[in-house]
């Protein structure tokens, strides 16, 4: 069987046209280079180099062999450089799962300041639990928990799910109905209004409606937009309603673009948790991410 080191030595001699230079590049002795080339020539059955004016000139057979083996050898060298253990310090990589809106509201602006790599993944919480347990995620931000043994959850904040409206909406009739506890009439009035929701998740709307009107909403929102941040931008200063977490629109509430219409007689509050594995190889980086979330004003 052909020896890989013979081919690596052959490639170096071919490119440098010198046993001495090849020995220096490969960190082996010159007799070692001569031995490798001699062994390869014995294996293939023909001479590979001719000495002309102190240079080693490749034969036609050597040119064919070089062209045939160059690409595989380059791939092997790349693989060796990639997977060889090095003393060079590498940046850690942290994979985090959360909903898009939570990322945009809290972590997005901090990304350029982090001294480690970050991969953000969005998706359903059940899938996040599985990915966290399997090591595909290092941290998740979730309003739900699971009883998977290898995972632990730490509560750090909470979100309130509220009915909101754009500041261009006339809510005087609704407020009168709610003040007089005319819940059924208030529901009917709301169903006649302009509504915004998201394509992927109507859980907030369903939960709020069921808690306060004792049924699932039986109307279709007028505008289905990509995410809650889009809802906030569309509603701000305009007319219409949506049911969303209050912290996602606190800036717009402060500047008057959005108003909290009603928190509901049955208030809905979700506790937000950090979810992580019991043993985490990037714990220091995860702790830094957790500190960022704690400092955000939910």
PDB file of C-alpha atoms in Angstrom:
ATOM      1  CA  UNK A   1       0.000   0.000   0.000  1.00  0.00           C
ATOM      2  CA  UNK A   2       1.234   3.475  -0.862  1.00  0.00           C
ATOM      3  CA  UNK A   3       2.383   5.563   2.098  1.00  0.00           C
ATOM      4  CA  UNK A   4       0.716   8.955   2.520  1.00  0.00           C
ATOM      5  CA  UNK A   5       3.972  10.486   3.798  1.00  0.00           C
ATOM      6  CA  UNK A   6       5.691   9.500   0.550  1.00  0.00           C
ATOM      7  CA  UNK A   7       3.089  11.493  -1.377  1.00  0.00           C
ATOM      8  CA  UNK A   8       3.367  14.515   0.929  1.00  0.00           C
ATOM      9  CA  UNK A   9       7.163  14.471   0.495  1.00  0.00           C
ATOM     10  CA  UNK A  10       6.763  14.047  -3.272  1.00  0.00           C
ATOM     11  CA  UNK A  11       4.461  17.089  -3.412  1.00  0.00           C
ATOM     12  CA  UNK A  12       6.967  19.236  -1.508  1.00  0.00           C
ATOM     13  CA  UNK A  13       9.931  18.145  -3.643  1.00  0.00           C
ATOM     14  CA  UNK A  14       7.910  18.701  -6.825  1.00  0.00           C
ATOM     15  CA  UNK A  15       7.036  22.263  -5.749  1.00  0.00           C
ATOM     16  CA  UNK A  16      10.451  23.256  -4.336  1.00  0.00           C
ATOM     17  CA  UNK A  17      12.612  21.266  -6.786  1.00  0.00           C
ATOM     18  CA  UNK A  18      14.956  20.551  -3.893  1.00  0.00           C
ATOM     19  CA  UNK A  19      15.431  17.803  -1.300  1.00  0.00           C
ATOM     20  CA  UNK A  20      16.905  20.394   1.089  1.00  0.00           C
ATOM     21  CA  UNK A  21      13.978  22.795   0.869  1.00  0.00           C
ATOM     22  CA  UNK A  22      11.467  19.958   1.117  1.00  0.00           C
ATOM     23  CA  UNK A  23      13.211  18.658   4.245  1.00  0.00           C
ATOM     24  CA  UNK A  24      13.022  22.118   5.805  1.00  0.00           C
ATOM     25  CA  UNK A  25       9.331  22.579   4.910  1.00  0.00           C
ATOM     26  CA  UNK A  26       8.377  19.139   6.212  1.00  0.00           C
ATOM     27  CA  UNK A  27      10.582  19.313   9.343  1.00  0.00           C
ATOM     28  CA  UNK A  28      12.345  16.054   8.482  1.00  0.00           C
ATOM     29  CA  UNK A  29      15.944  15.220   7.549  1.00  0.00           C
ATOM     30  CA  UNK A  30      17.231  15.343   3.977  1.00  0.00           C
ATOM     31  CA  UNK A  31      18.056  11.600   4.062  1.00  0.00           C
ATOM     32  CA  UNK A  32      14.427  11.088   5.139  1.00  0.00           C
ATOM     33  CA  UNK A  33      13.257  12.944   2.023  1.00  0.00           C
ATOM     34  CA  UNK A  34      15.543  10.860  -0.171  1.00  0.00           C
ATOM     35  CA  UNK A  35      14.188   7.690   1.461  1.00  0.00           C
ATOM     36  CA  UNK A  36      10.556   8.718   0.848  1.00  0.00           C
ATOM     37  CA  UNK A  37      11.176   9.564  -2.818  1.00  0.00           C
ATOM     38  CA  UNK A  38      13.185   6.377  -3.362  1.00  0.00           C
ATOM     39  CA  UNK A  39      10.439   4.285  -1.775  1.00  0.00           C
ATOM     40  CA  UNK A  40       7.755   5.978  -3.894  1.00  0.00           C
ATOM     41  CA  UNK A  41       9.770   5.451  -7.097  1.00  0.00           C
ATOM     42  CA  UNK A  42      10.219   1.789  -6.202  1.00  0.00           C
ATOM     43  CA  UNK A  43       6.473   1.480  -5.600  1.00  0.00           C
ATOM     44  CA  UNK A  44       5.354   3.148  -8.874  1.00  0.00           C
ATOM     45  CA  UNK A  45       8.159   1.593 -10.930  1.00  0.00           C
ATOM     46  CA  UNK A  46       9.661   4.664 -12.584  1.00  0.00           C
ATOM     47  CA  UNK A  47      11.840   7.692 -11.873  1.00  0.00           C
ATOM     48  CA  UNK A  48      10.093  10.850 -10.714  1.00  0.00           C
ATOM     49  CA  UNK A  49      12.875  13.432 -10.892  1.00  0.00           C
ATOM     50  CA  UNK A  50      15.951  14.206 -12.975  1.00  0.00           C
ATOM     51  CA  UNK A  51      18.760  16.361 -11.600  1.00  0.00           C
ATOM     52  CA  UNK A  52      19.538  19.270 -13.943  1.00  0.00           C
ATOM     53  CA  UNK A  53      21.791  22.162 -12.870  1.00  0.00           C
ATOM     54  CA  UNK A  54      21.279  21.520  -9.146  1.00  0.00           C
ATOM     55  CA  UNK A  55      17.526  21.357  -9.620  1.00  0.00           C
ATOM     56  CA  UNK A  56      15.216  18.382  -9.512  1.00  0.00           C
ATOM     57  CA  UNK A  57      13.132  18.432 -12.683  1.00  0.00           C
ATOM     58  CA  UNK A  58       9.958  16.289 -12.553  1.00  0.00           C
ATOM     59  CA  UNK A  59       9.566  13.638 -15.224  1.00  0.00           C
ATOM     60  CA  UNK A  60       6.388  13.337 -17.299  1.00  0.00           C
ATOM     61  CA  UNK A  61       5.230  10.535 -15.008  1.00  0.00           C
ATOM     62  CA  UNK A  62       5.831  12.800 -12.002  1.00  0.00           C
ATOM     63  CA  UNK A  63       3.678  15.526 -13.578  1.00  0.00           C
ATOM     64  CA  UNK A  64       0.825  13.068 -14.031  1.00  0.00           C
ATOM     65  CA  UNK A  65       1.181  11.815 -10.440  1.00  0.00           C
ATOM     66  CA  UNK A  66       1.287  15.388  -9.076  1.00  0.00           C
ATOM     67  CA  UNK A  67      -1.849  16.447 -10.943  1.00  0.00           C
ATOM     68  CA  UNK A  68      -3.643  13.309  -9.820  1.00  0.00           C
ATOM     69  CA  UNK A  69      -2.776  13.614  -6.110  1.00  0.00           C
ATOM     70  CA  UNK A  70      -2.642  17.395  -5.548  1.00  0.00           C
ATOM     71  CA  UNK A  71      -6.316  18.021  -4.780  1.00  0.00           C
ATOM     72  CA  UNK A  72      -6.713  15.080  -2.354  1.00  0.00           C
ATOM     73  CA  UNK A  73      -3.523  16.103  -0.530  1.00  0.00           C
ATOM     74  CA  UNK A  74      -4.719  19.703  -0.208  1.00  0.00           C
ATOM     75  CA  UNK A  75      -8.008  18.476   1.239  1.00  0.00           C
ATOM     76  CA  UNK A  76      -6.161  16.312   3.757  1.00  0.00           C
ATOM     77  CA  UNK A  77      -3.944  19.234   4.775  1.00  0.00           C
ATOM     78  CA  UNK A  78      -7.031  21.416   5.277  1.00  0.00           C
ATOM     79  CA  UNK A  79      -8.631  18.710   7.398  1.00  0.00           C
ATOM     80  CA  UNK A  80      -5.480  18.392   9.464  1.00  0.00           C
ATOM     81  CA  UNK A  81      -5.337  22.153  10.106  1.00  0.00           C
ATOM     82  CA  UNK A  82      -9.013  22.235  10.997  1.00  0.00           C
ATOM     83  CA  UNK A  83      -9.049  19.346  13.436  1.00  0.00           C
ATOM     84  CA  UNK A  84      -5.544  19.432  14.833  1.00  0.00           C
ATOM     85  CA  UNK A  85      -5.510  20.433  18.510  1.00  0.00           C
ATOM     86  CA  UNK A  86      -4.028  23.894  18.887  1.00  0.00           C
ATOM     87  CA  UNK A  87      -2.927  26.086  21.765  1.00  0.00           C
ATOM     88  CA  UNK A  88      -4.554  29.055  20.054  1.00  0.00           C
ATOM     89  CA  UNK A  89      -7.495  30.372  22.049  1.00  0.00           C
ATOM     90  CA  UNK A  90     -10.756  29.905  20.151  1.00  0.00           C
ATOM     91  CA  UNK A  91     -13.954  31.857  20.683  1.00  0.00           C
ATOM     92  CA  UNK A  92     -16.650  29.949  22.483  1.00  0.00           C
ATOM     93  CA  UNK A  93     -19.993  29.517  20.721  1.00  0.00           C
ATOM     94  CA  UNK A  94     -23.311  29.785  22.576  1.00  0.00           C
ATOM     95  CA  UNK A  95     -26.587  28.655  21.015  1.00  0.00           C
ATOM     96  CA  UNK A  96     -29.701  30.305  22.441  1.00  0.00           C
ATOM     97  CA  UNK A  97     -33.368  29.586  21.811  1.00  0.00           C
ATOM     98  CA  UNK A  98     -36.151  32.115  22.359  1.00  0.00           C
ATOM     99  CA  UNK A  99     -39.027  33.770  20.552  1.00  0.00           C
ATOM    100  CA  UNK A 100     -38.151  36.355  17.935  1.00  0.00           C
ATOM    101  CA  UNK A 101     -39.717  39.246  19.829  1.00  0.00           C
ATOM    102  CA  UNK A 102     -37.801  38.538  23.031  1.00  0.00           C
ATOM    103  CA  UNK A 103     -34.542  38.506  21.072  1.00  0.00           C
ATOM    104  CA  UNK A 104     -35.304  41.739  19.258  1.00  0.00           C
ATOM    105  CA  UNK A 105     -36.415  43.523  22.414  1.00  0.00           C
ATOM    106  CA  UNK A 106     -33.600  42.418  24.745  1.00  0.00           C
ATOM    107  CA  UNK A 107     -30.513  40.749  23.308  1.00  0.00           C
ATOM    108  CA  UNK A 108     -30.222  42.083  19.767  1.00  0.00           C
ATOM    109  CA  UNK A 109     -28.617  45.402  20.709  1.00  0.00           C
ATOM    110  CA  UNK A 110     -26.011  43.648  22.880  1.00  0.00           C
ATOM    111  CA  UNK A 111     -24.777  41.194  20.232  1.00  0.00           C
ATOM    112  CA  UNK A 112     -21.900  43.410  18.939  1.00  0.00           C
ATOM    113  CA  UNK A 113     -20.489  43.731  22.480  1.00  0.00           C
ATOM    114  CA  UNK A 114     -20.109  39.984  23.114  1.00  0.00           C
ATOM    115  CA  UNK A 115     -16.642  38.410  22.908  1.00  0.00           C
ATOM    116  CA  UNK A 116     -17.960  34.974  21.919  1.00  0.00           C
ATOM    117  CA  UNK A 117     -19.941  33.565  19.022  1.00  0.00           C
ATOM    118  CA  UNK A 118     -23.736  33.451  19.309  1.00  0.00           C
ATOM    119  CA  UNK A 119     -26.281  31.413  17.374  1.00  0.00           C
ATOM    120  CA  UNK A 120     -29.926  32.434  17.890  1.00  0.00           C
ATOM    121  CA  UNK A 121     -32.686  29.957  17.098  1.00  0.00           C
ATOM    122  CA  UNK A 122     -36.426  30.583  17.039  1.00  0.00           C
ATOM    123  CA  UNK A 123     -39.093  27.912  17.219  1.00  0.00           C
ATOM    124  CA  UNK A 124     -41.660  26.067  19.312  1.00  0.00           C
ATOM    125  CA  UNK A 125     -40.851  25.583  22.976  1.00  0.00           C
ATOM    126  CA  UNK A 126     -41.274  21.779  22.891  1.00  0.00           C
ATOM    127  CA  UNK A 127     -38.611  21.600  20.185  1.00  0.00           C
ATOM    128  CA  UNK A 128     -36.379  23.954  22.185  1.00  0.00           C
ATOM    129  CA  UNK A 129     -36.617  21.621  25.208  1.00  0.00           C
ATOM    130  CA  UNK A 130     -35.502  18.699  23.039  1.00  0.00           C
ATOM    131  CA  UNK A 131     -32.665  20.675  21.426  1.00  0.00           C
ATOM    132  CA  UNK A 132     -31.491  21.883  24.848  1.00  0.00           C
ATOM    133  CA  UNK A 133     -31.460  18.340  26.222  1.00  0.00           C
ATOM    134  CA  UNK A 134     -29.571  17.073  23.152  1.00  0.00           C
ATOM    135  CA  UNK A 135     -26.915  19.793  23.367  1.00  0.00           C
ATOM    136  CA  UNK A 136     -28.020  21.730  20.273  1.00  0.00           C
ATOM    137  CA  UNK A 137     -28.914  24.696  22.486  1.00  0.00           C
ATOM    138  CA  UNK A 138     -27.082  25.994  25.561  1.00  0.00           C
ATOM    139  CA  UNK A 139     -29.789  28.311  26.905  1.00  0.00           C
ATOM    140  CA  UNK A 140     -33.470  28.982  26.266  1.00  0.00           C
ATOM    141  CA  UNK A 141     -35.760  31.808  27.361  1.00  0.00           C
ATOM    142  CA  UNK A 142     -39.196  30.315  27.954  1.00  0.00           C
ATOM    143  CA  UNK A 143     -42.503  30.933  29.737  1.00  0.00           C
ATOM    144  CA  UNK A 144     -42.917  27.160  30.015  1.00  0.00           C
ATOM    145  CA  UNK A 145     -41.040  24.405  31.831  1.00  0.00           C
ATOM    146  CA  UNK A 146     -40.591  20.693  31.314  1.00  0.00           C
ATOM    147  CA  UNK A 147     -39.644  17.843  33.631  1.00  0.00           C
ATOM    148  CA  UNK A 148     -36.728  16.526  31.562  1.00  0.00           C
ATOM    149  CA  UNK A 149     -34.160  15.336  34.130  1.00  0.00           C
ATOM    150  CA  UNK A 150     -31.080  16.894  32.583  1.00  0.00           C
ATOM    151  CA  UNK A 151     -32.591  20.392  32.465  1.00  0.00           C
ATOM    152  CA  UNK A 152     -33.038  23.076  35.100  1.00  0.00           C
ATOM    153  CA  UNK A 153     -35.157  26.234  35.036  1.00  0.00           C
ATOM    154  CA  UNK A 154     -34.710  29.543  36.836  1.00  0.00           C
ATOM    155  CA  UNK A 155     -37.459  32.176  36.961  1.00  0.00           C
ATOM    156  CA  UNK A 156     -36.137  35.687  36.321  1.00  0.00           C
ATOM    157  CA  UNK A 157     -39.020  37.878  35.190  1.00  0.00           C
ATOM    158  CA  UNK A 158     -42.627  37.889  34.074  1.00  0.00           C
ATOM    159  CA  UNK A 159     -44.750  39.222  31.266  1.00  0.00           C
ATOM    160  CA  UNK A 160     -48.356  40.411  31.430  1.00  0.00           C
ATOM    161  CA  UNK A 161     -50.618  39.629  28.472  1.00  0.00           C
ATOM    162  CA  UNK A 162     -52.852  42.650  27.805  1.00  0.00           C
ATOM    163  CA  UNK A 163     -55.319  44.063  25.304  1.00  0.00           C
ATOM    164  CA  UNK A 164     -53.768  47.082  23.563  1.00  0.00           C
ATOM    165  CA  UNK A 165     -54.917  49.589  20.965  1.00  0.00           C
ATOM    166  CA  UNK A 166     -53.276  52.153  18.738  1.00  0.00           C
ATOM    167  CA  UNK A 167     -53.648  55.722  19.940  1.00  0.00           C
ATOM    168  CA  UNK A 168     -55.874  56.523  16.957  1.00  0.00           C
ATOM    169  CA  UNK A 169     -58.594  54.186  18.273  1.00  0.00           C
ATOM    170  CA  UNK A 170     -61.771  55.511  19.930  1.00  0.00           C
ATOM    171  CA  UNK A 171     -62.230  53.235  22.955  1.00  0.00           C
ATOM    172  CA  UNK A 172     -64.755  55.346  24.892  1.00  0.00           C
ATOM    173  CA  UNK A 173     -67.691  52.988  24.228  1.00  0.00           C
ATOM    174  CA  UNK A 174     -65.665  49.926  25.198  1.00  0.00           C
ATOM    175  CA  UNK A 175     -64.475  51.502  28.435  1.00  0.00           C
ATOM    176  CA  UNK A 176     -68.055  52.357  29.373  1.00  0.00           C
ATOM    177  CA  UNK A 177     -69.151  48.765  28.764  1.00  0.00           C
ATOM    178  CA  UNK A 178     -66.267  47.386  30.807  1.00  0.00           C
ATOM    179  CA  UNK A 179     -66.836  49.869  33.614  1.00  0.00           C
ATOM    180  CA  UNK A 180     -70.461  48.696  33.837  1.00  0.00           C
ATOM    181  CA  UNK A 181     -69.302  45.078  33.703  1.00  0.00           C
ATOM    182  CA  UNK A 182     -71.176  44.443  30.450  1.00  0.00           C
ATOM    183  CA  UNK A 183     -68.708  41.769  29.361  1.00  0.00           C
ATOM    184  CA  UNK A 184     -70.795  40.158  26.626  1.00  0.00           C
ATOM    185  CA  UNK A 185     -71.537  43.515  25.008  1.00  0.00           C
ATOM    186  CA  UNK A 186     -67.851  44.433  25.286  1.00  0.00           C
ATOM    187  CA  UNK A 187     -66.930  41.186  23.543  1.00  0.00           C
ATOM    188  CA  UNK A 188     -69.357  41.841  20.705  1.00  0.00           C
ATOM    189  CA  UNK A 189     -68.035  45.378  20.313  1.00  0.00           C
ATOM    190  CA  UNK A 190     -64.442  44.165  20.177  1.00  0.00           C
ATOM    191  CA  UNK A 191     -65.227  41.584  17.510  1.00  0.00           C
ATOM    192  CA  UNK A 192     -66.351  44.385  15.194  1.00  0.00           C
ATOM    193  CA  UNK A 193     -63.011  46.206  15.428  1.00  0.00           C
ATOM    194  CA  UNK A 194     -59.762  46.040  13.444  1.00  0.00           C
ATOM    195  CA  UNK A 195     -57.464  43.295  14.788  1.00  0.00           C
ATOM    196  CA  UNK A 196     -53.812  42.420  14.343  1.00  0.00           C
ATOM    197  CA  UNK A 197     -52.232  39.032  14.986  1.00  0.00           C
ATOM    198  CA  UNK A 198     -49.250  36.952  13.916  1.00  0.00           C
ATOM    199  CA  UNK A 199     -49.099  34.081  11.471  1.00  0.00           C
ATOM    200  CA  UNK A 200     -47.247  31.650  13.700  1.00  0.00           C
ATOM    201  CA  UNK A 201     -48.880  32.061  17.098  1.00  0.00           C
ATOM    202  CA  UNK A 202     -52.338  33.177  18.260  1.00  0.00           C
ATOM    203  CA  UNK A 203     -51.837  31.750  21.737  1.00  0.00           C
ATOM    204  CA  UNK A 204     -52.005  35.133  23.486  1.00  0.00           C
ATOM    205  CA  UNK A 205     -55.300  36.017  21.820  1.00  0.00           C
ATOM    206  CA  UNK A 206     -56.814  32.598  22.538  1.00  0.00           C
ATOM    207  CA  UNK A 207     -55.749  32.516  26.193  1.00  0.00           C
ATOM    208  CA  UNK A 208     -56.888  36.064  26.943  1.00  0.00           C
ATOM    209  CA  UNK A 209     -60.248  35.547  25.241  1.00  0.00           C
ATOM    210  CA  UNK A 210     -60.933  32.264  26.969  1.00  0.00           C
ATOM    211  CA  UNK A 211     -59.975  33.663  30.398  1.00  0.00           C
ATOM    212  CA  UNK A 212     -62.129  36.785  30.107  1.00  0.00           C
ATOM    213  CA  UNK A 213     -64.997  35.788  27.787  1.00  0.00           C
ATOM    214  CA  UNK A 214     -65.097  32.041  28.574  1.00  0.00           C
ATOM    215  CA  UNK A 215     -64.737  30.990  24.941  1.00  0.00           C
ATOM    216  CA  UNK A 216     -62.260  30.923  22.085  1.00  0.00           C
ATOM    217  CA  UNK A 217     -62.346  33.953  19.767  1.00  0.00           C
ATOM    218  CA  UNK A 218     -64.721  33.269  16.872  1.00  0.00           C
ATOM    219  CA  UNK A 219     -63.473  36.015  14.570  1.00  0.00           C
ATOM    220  CA  UNK A 220     -60.585  36.301  12.145  1.00  0.00           C
ATOM    221  CA  UNK A 221     -57.992  39.059  12.649  1.00  0.00           C
ATOM    222  CA  UNK A 222     -57.873  41.559   9.806  1.00  0.00           C
ATOM    223  CA  UNK A 223     -54.116  41.734   9.538  1.00  0.00           C
ATOM    224  CA  UNK A 224     -51.762  38.764   9.963  1.00  0.00           C
ATOM    225  CA  UNK A 225     -48.189  40.058  10.226  1.00  0.00           C
ATOM    226  CA  UNK A 226     -44.859  38.256  10.735  1.00  0.00           C
ATOM    227  CA  UNK A 227     -44.301  38.939  14.444  1.00  0.00           C
ATOM    228  CA  UNK A 228     -45.420  40.963  17.459  1.00  0.00           C
ATOM    229  CA  UNK A 229     -42.861  43.688  16.801  1.00  0.00           C
ATOM    230  CA  UNK A 230     -44.606  44.249  13.462  1.00  0.00           C
ATOM    231  CA  UNK A 231     -47.941  44.522  15.296  1.00  0.00           C
ATOM    232  CA  UNK A 232     -46.492  47.161  17.616  1.00  0.00           C
ATOM    233  CA  UNK A 233     -45.146  49.218  14.720  1.00  0.00           C
ATOM    234  CA  UNK A 234     -48.424  48.969  12.789  1.00  0.00           C
ATOM    235  CA  UNK A 235     -50.578  49.915  15.769  1.00  0.00           C
ATOM    236  CA  UNK A 236     -48.458  52.801  17.038  1.00  0.00           C
ATOM    237  CA  UNK A 237     -50.310  56.043  16.332  1.00  0.00           C
ATOM    238  CA  UNK A 238     -53.003  54.226  14.334  1.00  0.00           C
ATOM    239  CA  UNK A 239     -56.242  52.389  15.066  1.00  0.00           C
ATOM    240  CA  UNK A 240     -56.834  48.745  15.901  1.00  0.00           C
ATOM    241  CA  UNK A 241     -56.375  46.155  18.638  1.00  0.00           C
ATOM    242  CA  UNK A 242     -54.149  43.254  19.570  1.00  0.00           C
ATOM    243  CA  UNK A 243     -53.345  41.106  22.595  1.00  0.00           C
ATOM    244  CA  UNK A 244     -49.632  40.984  23.342  1.00  0.00           C
ATOM    245  CA  UNK A 245     -47.091  40.941  26.223  1.00  0.00           C
ATOM    246  CA  UNK A 246     -46.915  44.391  27.779  1.00  0.00           C
ATOM    247  CA  UNK A 247     -43.096  44.594  27.859  1.00  0.00           C
ATOM    248  CA  UNK A 248     -42.910  44.414  24.069  1.00  0.00           C
ATOM    249  CA  UNK A 249     -44.680  47.753  23.657  1.00  0.00           C
ATOM    250  CA  UNK A 250     -43.591  49.668  26.769  1.00  0.00           C
ATOM    251  CA  UNK A 251     -41.661  52.231  24.693  1.00  0.00           C
ATOM    252  CA  UNK A 252     -44.695  52.930  22.497  1.00  0.00           C
ATOM    253  CA  UNK A 253     -46.919  53.133  25.594  1.00  0.00           C
ATOM    254  CA  UNK A 254     -44.537  55.660  27.130  1.00  0.00           C
ATOM    255  CA  UNK A 255     -44.538  57.885  24.039  1.00  0.00           C
ATOM    256  CA  UNK A 256     -48.300  57.632  23.560  1.00  0.00           C
ATOM    257  CA  UNK A 257     -48.379  55.597  20.338  1.00  0.00           C
ATOM    258  CA  UNK A 258     -50.080  52.615  22.009  1.00  0.00           C
ATOM    259  CA  UNK A 259     -52.432  52.364  24.979  1.00  0.00           C
ATOM    260  CA  UNK A 260     -53.238  49.453  27.264  1.00  0.00           C
ATOM    261  CA  UNK A 261     -56.973  49.049  26.688  1.00  0.00           C
ATOM    262  CA  UNK A 262     -57.700  46.422  29.304  1.00  0.00           C
ATOM    263  CA  UNK A 263     -55.682  44.019  31.452  1.00  0.00           C
ATOM    264  CA  UNK A 264     -58.716  41.756  31.765  1.00  0.00           C
ATOM    265  CA  UNK A 265     -60.777  40.742  34.781  1.00  0.00           C
ATOM    266  CA  UNK A 266     -58.742  37.542  34.770  1.00  0.00           C
ATOM    267  CA  UNK A 267     -55.186  38.773  34.404  1.00  0.00           C
ATOM    268  CA  UNK A 268     -52.754  36.556  32.488  1.00  0.00           C
ATOM    269  CA  UNK A 269     -49.130  36.663  33.578  1.00  0.00           C
ATOM    270  CA  UNK A 270     -46.390  34.385  32.314  1.00  0.00           C
ATOM    271  CA  UNK A 271     -43.262  33.759  34.360  1.00  0.00           C
ATOM    272  CA  UNK A 272     -40.159  33.805  32.164  1.00  0.00           C
ATOM    273  CA  UNK A 273     -37.452  31.221  32.851  1.00  0.00           C
ATOM    274  CA  UNK A 274     -33.889  30.518  31.886  1.00  0.00           C
ATOM    275  CA  UNK A 275     -33.627  26.903  30.790  1.00  0.00           C
ATOM    276  CA  UNK A 276     -30.239  25.156  30.624  1.00  0.00           C
ATOM    277  CA  UNK A 277     -28.530  21.796  31.040  1.00  0.00           C
ATOM    278  CA  UNK A 278     -27.153  20.798  34.434  1.00  0.00           C
ATOM    279  CA  UNK A 279     -23.649  20.570  32.955  1.00  0.00           C
ATOM    280  CA  UNK A 280     -22.794  23.289  30.487  1.00  0.00           C
ATOM    281  CA  UNK A 281     -19.325  23.686  28.878  1.00  0.00           C
ATOM    282  CA  UNK A 282     -20.022  27.369  28.115  1.00  0.00           C
ATOM    283  CA  UNK A 283     -21.399  28.305  31.541  1.00  0.00           C
ATOM    284  CA  UNK A 284     -19.461  31.581  31.817  1.00  0.00           C
ATOM    285  CA  UNK A 285     -20.859  32.815  28.509  1.00  0.00           C
ATOM    286  CA  UNK A 286     -24.379  31.662  29.432  1.00  0.00           C
ATOM    287  CA  UNK A 287     -24.138  33.539  32.731  1.00  0.00           C
ATOM    288  CA  UNK A 288     -23.251  36.723  30.845  1.00  0.00           C
ATOM    289  CA  UNK A 289     -26.324  36.344  28.631  1.00  0.00           C
ATOM    290  CA  UNK A 290     -28.489  35.772  31.715  1.00  0.00           C
ATOM    291  CA  UNK A 291     -27.118  38.956  33.307  1.00  0.00           C
ATOM    292  CA  UNK A 292     -28.133  40.935  30.215  1.00  0.00           C
ATOM    293  CA  UNK A 293     -31.704  39.665  30.516  1.00  0.00           C
ATOM    294  CA  UNK A 294     -31.842  40.434  34.235  1.00  0.00           C
ATOM    295  CA  UNK A 295     -30.781  44.020  33.600  1.00  0.00           C
ATOM    296  CA  UNK A 296     -33.442  44.587  30.961  1.00  0.00           C
ATOM    297  CA  UNK A 297     -36.550  46.295  32.292  1.00  0.00           C
ATOM    298  CA  UNK A 298     -39.307  43.766  31.731  1.00  0.00           C
TER     299      UNK A 298
END
